[in-house]
């Protein structure tokens, strides 16, 4: 899974949107939660949102920290901290998000079927 995550981050950094898409198993069983709100995104919403965000970014980079992967047959769950930097327009954001990515084996390839990214709550 570490290799699949590395390929996914690399594709996003290079704005290779077709390769980003190919690492997802978009369809009726796909879902995503993002830090942008409480609503669950379906495949079409998530794909369109990722494409818009990456296309609009001047620069994006991300690393995976504290990766833990559990494999359950044809399903795997990766939990990690995503350390990322995003530049869009004049805005540059550097942050960390707690991330969970669920993979399903599709033929011989692991593909993303669920993502959940959330920013840690600030400490008072």
PDB file of C-alpha atoms in Angstrom, residues 46-105:
ATOM      1  CA  UNK A  46     -15.011  13.396  -5.391  1.00  0.00           C
ATOM      2  CA  UNK A  47     -13.454  12.933  -8.811  1.00  0.00           C
ATOM      3  CA  UNK A  48     -14.641  16.335 -10.037  1.00  0.00           C
ATOM      4  CA  UNK A  49     -13.503  18.038  -6.829  1.00  0.00           C
ATOM      5  CA  UNK A  50     -10.026  16.460  -6.972  1.00  0.00           C
ATOM      6  CA  UNK A  51      -9.622  17.377 -10.629  1.00  0.00           C
ATOM      7  CA  UNK A  52     -10.689  21.005 -10.033  1.00  0.00           C
ATOM      8  CA  UNK A  53      -8.455  21.360  -6.987  1.00  0.00           C
ATOM      9  CA  UNK A  54      -5.361  19.875  -8.587  1.00  0.00           C
ATOM     10  CA  UNK A  55      -5.858  21.764 -11.859  1.00  0.00           C
ATOM     11  CA  UNK A  56      -6.184  25.067  -9.956  1.00  0.00           C
ATOM     12  CA  UNK A  57      -3.139  24.458  -7.763  1.00  0.00           C
ATOM     13  CA  UNK A  58       0.120  26.165  -8.643  1.00  0.00           C
ATOM     14  CA  UNK A  59       1.917  23.525  -6.618  1.00  0.00           C
ATOM     15  CA  UNK A  60       1.042  20.564  -4.422  1.00  0.00           C
ATOM     16  CA  UNK A  61       3.292  18.259  -2.454  1.00  0.00           C
ATOM     17  CA  UNK A  62       2.519  15.638   0.157  1.00  0.00           C
ATOM     18  CA  UNK A  63       4.288  13.070   2.261  1.00  0.00           C
ATOM     19  CA  UNK A  64       2.949  10.161   4.262  1.00  0.00           C
ATOM     20  CA  UNK A  65       3.983   9.842   7.905  1.00  0.00           C
ATOM     21  CA  UNK A  66       3.252   7.166  10.497  1.00  0.00           C
ATOM     22  CA  UNK A  67       1.755   4.748   7.959  1.00  0.00           C
ATOM     23  CA  UNK A  68      -0.117   1.686   9.254  1.00  0.00           C
ATOM     24  CA  UNK A  69      -1.658  -0.778   6.814  1.00  0.00           C
ATOM     25  CA  UNK A  70      -4.004  -3.626   7.670  1.00  0.00           C
ATOM     26  CA  UNK A  71      -4.931  -6.106   4.938  1.00  0.00           C
ATOM     27  CA  UNK A  72      -8.144  -8.137   5.108  1.00  0.00           C
ATOM     28  CA  UNK A  73      -8.111 -10.345   2.019  1.00  0.00           C
ATOM     29  CA  UNK A  74      -9.097  -8.110  -0.913  1.00  0.00           C
ATOM     30  CA  UNK A  75      -9.512  -5.034   1.301  1.00  0.00           C
ATOM     31  CA  UNK A  76      -6.816  -2.929   2.960  1.00  0.00           C
ATOM     32  CA  UNK A  77      -7.003   0.052   5.286  1.00  0.00           C
ATOM     33  CA  UNK A  78      -4.160   2.552   5.426  1.00  0.00           C
ATOM     34  CA  UNK A  79      -4.053   5.123   8.209  1.00  0.00           C
ATOM     35  CA  UNK A  80      -1.430   7.861   8.225  1.00  0.00           C
ATOM     36  CA  UNK A  81      -0.699  11.528   8.652  1.00  0.00           C
ATOM     37  CA  UNK A  82      -0.550  13.407   5.367  1.00  0.00           C
ATOM     38  CA  UNK A  83       1.841  16.334   5.558  1.00  0.00           C
ATOM     39  CA  UNK A  84       1.012  18.605   2.637  1.00  0.00           C
ATOM     40  CA  UNK A  85       1.670  21.969   1.054  1.00  0.00           C
ATOM     41  CA  UNK A  86      -0.713  23.542  -1.425  1.00  0.00           C
ATOM     42  CA  UNK A  87      -0.207  26.740  -3.406  1.00  0.00           C
ATOM     43  CA  UNK A  88      -3.177  28.287  -5.190  1.00  0.00           C
ATOM     44  CA  UNK A  89      -3.062  31.863  -6.394  1.00  0.00           C
ATOM     45  CA  UNK A  90      -1.321  33.915  -3.717  1.00  0.00           C
ATOM     46  CA  UNK A  91      -2.239  31.468  -0.957  1.00  0.00           C
ATOM     47  CA  UNK A  92       0.181  28.853   0.360  1.00  0.00           C
ATOM     48  CA  UNK A  93      -1.108  26.343   2.898  1.00  0.00           C
ATOM     49  CA  UNK A  94       1.039  23.885   4.818  1.00  0.00           C
ATOM     50  CA  UNK A  95      -0.755  21.505   7.127  1.00  0.00           C
ATOM     51  CA  UNK A  96      -1.189  17.960   8.318  1.00  0.00           C
ATOM     52  CA  UNK A  97      -4.308  15.835   8.029  1.00  0.00           C
ATOM     53  CA  UNK A  98      -5.236  12.555   9.678  1.00  0.00           C
ATOM     54  CA  UNK A  99      -6.025  10.275   6.782  1.00  0.00           C
ATOM     55  CA  UNK A 100      -7.679   6.925   6.218  1.00  0.00           C
ATOM     56  CA  UNK A 101      -7.653   5.358   2.778  1.00  0.00           C
ATOM     57  CA  UNK A 102      -9.470   2.108   2.065  1.00  0.00           C
ATOM     58  CA  UNK A 103      -8.268   0.008  -0.867  1.00  0.00           C
ATOM     59  CA  UNK A 104      -9.973  -2.838  -2.713  1.00  0.00           C
ATOM     60  CA  UNK A 105      -8.120  -5.290  -4.901  1.00  0.00           C
TER      61      UNK A 105
END
